[in-house]
Amino acid sequence: MDKEVGMKLKEARIERGLTLQQVADEVGCSPSYIHRIESNDRKSFNYKIYQKLLHVLEIDDTGS
């Protein structure tokens, strides 16, 4: 995963005033999983989770 993707997801979450827990609840995973994605601790992650994140965070594309 491109390191910029995690950073862009985190920035979008913060801009929208959402907590890790709120995003995790919407996406259907744990807050720690979201944190690992944002921190680039995961080399890859589930495509469905990625699509849900884009939807929840109202992102068309992360530029990756």
XYZ file of N, CA and C in Angstrom:
192
model
N 0.845 -1.183 0.000
C 0.000 0.000 0.000
C 0.888 1.243 0.000
N 0.516 2.199 -0.802
C 1.219 3.473 -0.863
C 1.095 4.171 0.488
N 2.216 4.674 1.011
C 2.203 5.325 2.324
C 1.280 6.530 2.353
N 1.118 7.191 1.231
C 0.258 8.369 1.178
C -1.210 8.013 1.369
N -1.604 6.812 1.013
C -3.002 6.411 1.133
C -3.448 6.472 2.588
N -2.677 5.875 3.481
C -3.024 5.896 4.899
C -3.123 7.300 5.441
N -2.178 8.147 5.050
C -2.168 9.530 5.505
C -3.411 10.281 4.984
N -3.763 10.058 3.732
C -4.936 10.723 3.154
C -6.225 10.258 3.827
N -6.297 8.972 4.145
C -7.476 8.463 4.841
C -7.590 9.098 6.224
N -6.473 9.190 6.926
C -6.482 9.792 8.260
C -6.873 11.271 8.189
N -6.307 11.992 7.233
C -6.638 13.408 7.083
C -8.128 13.596 6.807
N -8.691 12.752 5.950
C -10.112 12.844 5.631
C -10.965 12.563 6.868
N -10.553 11.569 7.657
C -11.301 11.236 8.877
C -11.281 12.410 9.847
N -10.121 12.999 10.050
C -9.983 14.118 10.983
C -10.753 15.338 10.483
N -10.667 15.618 9.181
C -11.399 16.750 8.600
C -12.904 16.627 8.815
N -13.390 15.404 8.824
C -14.822 15.159 9.009
C -15.207 15.034 10.489
N -14.213 15.150 11.352
C -14.477 15.097 12.781
C -14.888 13.723 13.276
N -14.420 12.683 12.606
C -14.777 11.320 12.979
C -13.671 10.670 13.799
N -14.073 9.869 14.762
C -13.111 9.110 15.559
C -12.824 7.776 14.867
N -11.758 7.140 15.302
C -11.461 5.804 14.794
C -12.639 4.869 15.042
N -13.240 4.973 16.216
C -14.370 4.109 16.561
C -15.552 4.336 15.631
N -15.853 5.595 15.332
C -16.974 5.899 14.449
C -16.754 5.324 13.057
N -15.566 5.487 12.536
C -15.252 4.946 11.207
C -15.296 3.425 11.239
N -14.715 2.850 12.260
C -14.707 1.389 12.387
C -16.129 0.836 12.454
N -16.998 1.497 13.194
C -18.390 1.057 13.285
C -19.074 1.090 11.920
N -18.815 2.133 11.164
C -19.419 2.275 9.837
C -18.864 1.248 8.842
N -17.577 0.980 8.955
C -16.907 0.084 8.014
C -17.112 -1.383 8.396
N -17.247 -1.645 9.682
C -17.447 -3.015 10.141
C -16.155 -3.725 10.509
N -15.257 -2.989 11.153
C -14.010 -3.585 11.624
C -13.624 -2.915 12.941
N -12.459 -3.235 13.452
C -12.036 -2.668 14.727
C -11.340 -1.320 14.527
N -11.369 -0.467 15.559
C -10.638 0.801 15.470
C -9.135 0.580 15.277
N -8.607 -0.489 15.859
C -7.174 -0.749 15.705
C -6.831 -1.098 14.257
N -7.737 -1.738 13.555
C -7.522 -2.058 12.142
C -7.445 -0.766 11.330
N -8.355 0.173 11.591
C -8.343 1.467 10.915
C -7.037 2.195 11.240
N -6.643 2.168 12.500
C -5.398 2.825 12.916
C -4.196 2.248 12.172
N -4.160 0.927 12.040
C -3.044 0.297 11.336
C -3.024 0.686 9.865
N -4.191 0.848 9.263
C -4.256 1.299 7.865
C -3.730 2.727 7.770
N -4.220 3.601 8.642
C -3.791 5.004 8.628
C -2.303 5.159 8.910
N -1.767 4.288 9.746
C -0.353 4.360 10.133
C 0.561 3.586 9.198
N -0.046 3.011 8.173
C 0.704 2.217 7.198
C 1.390 1.012 7.832
N 0.790 0.475 8.888
C 1.308 -0.735 9.517
C 0.849 -1.981 8.762
N -0.059 -1.809 7.827
C -0.540 -2.918 7.011
C -0.029 -2.717 5.597
N 0.571 -3.744 5.042
C 1.069 -3.650 3.670
C -0.088 -3.665 2.680
N -1.163 -4.325 3.044
C -2.356 -4.371 2.209
C -3.554 -4.607 3.125
N -4.723 -4.401 2.570
C -5.923 -4.668 3.352
C -7.058 -5.029 2.422
N -8.120 -5.501 2.977
C -9.281 -5.976 2.252
C -9.856 -4.886 1.353
N -10.088 -5.222 0.090
C -10.625 -4.266 -0.875
C -11.998 -3.747 -0.464
N -12.837 -4.626 0.109
C -14.171 -4.194 0.559
C -14.050 -3.156 1.671
N -13.109 -3.361 2.579
C -12.870 -2.396 3.655
C -12.437 -1.069 3.045
N -11.541 -1.135 2.070
C -11.052 0.073 1.404
C -12.211 0.832 0.756
N -13.070 0.122 0.055
C -14.214 0.766 -0.596
C -15.155 1.389 0.430
N -15.378 0.709 1.541
C -16.227 1.253 2.603
C -15.592 2.499 3.212
N -14.277 2.469 3.397
C -13.583 3.642 3.931
C -13.765 4.839 3.003
N -13.587 4.622 1.716
C -13.773 5.712 0.755
C -15.184 6.274 0.837
N -16.169 5.396 0.979
C -17.559 5.833 1.076
C -17.810 6.617 2.364
N -17.408 6.070 3.493
C -17.630 6.700 4.794
C -16.923 8.055 4.877
N -15.730 8.117 4.324
C -14.937 9.346 4.397
C -15.221 10.282 3.219
N -16.155 9.882 2.369
C -16.575 10.692 1.223
C -15.395 11.057 0.318
N -14.616 10.040 -0.014
C -13.445 10.201 -0.874
C -13.733 9.482 -2.192
N -13.526 10.188 -3.300
C -13.684 9.562 -4.612
C -12.471 8.713 -4.951
N -11.288 9.237 -4.632
C -10.036 8.553 -4.952
C -8.948 9.099 -4.053
N -8.036 8.233 -3.623
C -6.944 8.671 -2.753
C -5.731 9.102 -3.551
N -5.803 8.960 -4.861
C -4.674 9.351 -5.692
C -3.606 8.309 -5.799
N -3.909 7.091 -5.341
C -2.909 6.022 -5.409
C -2.915 5.359 -6.757
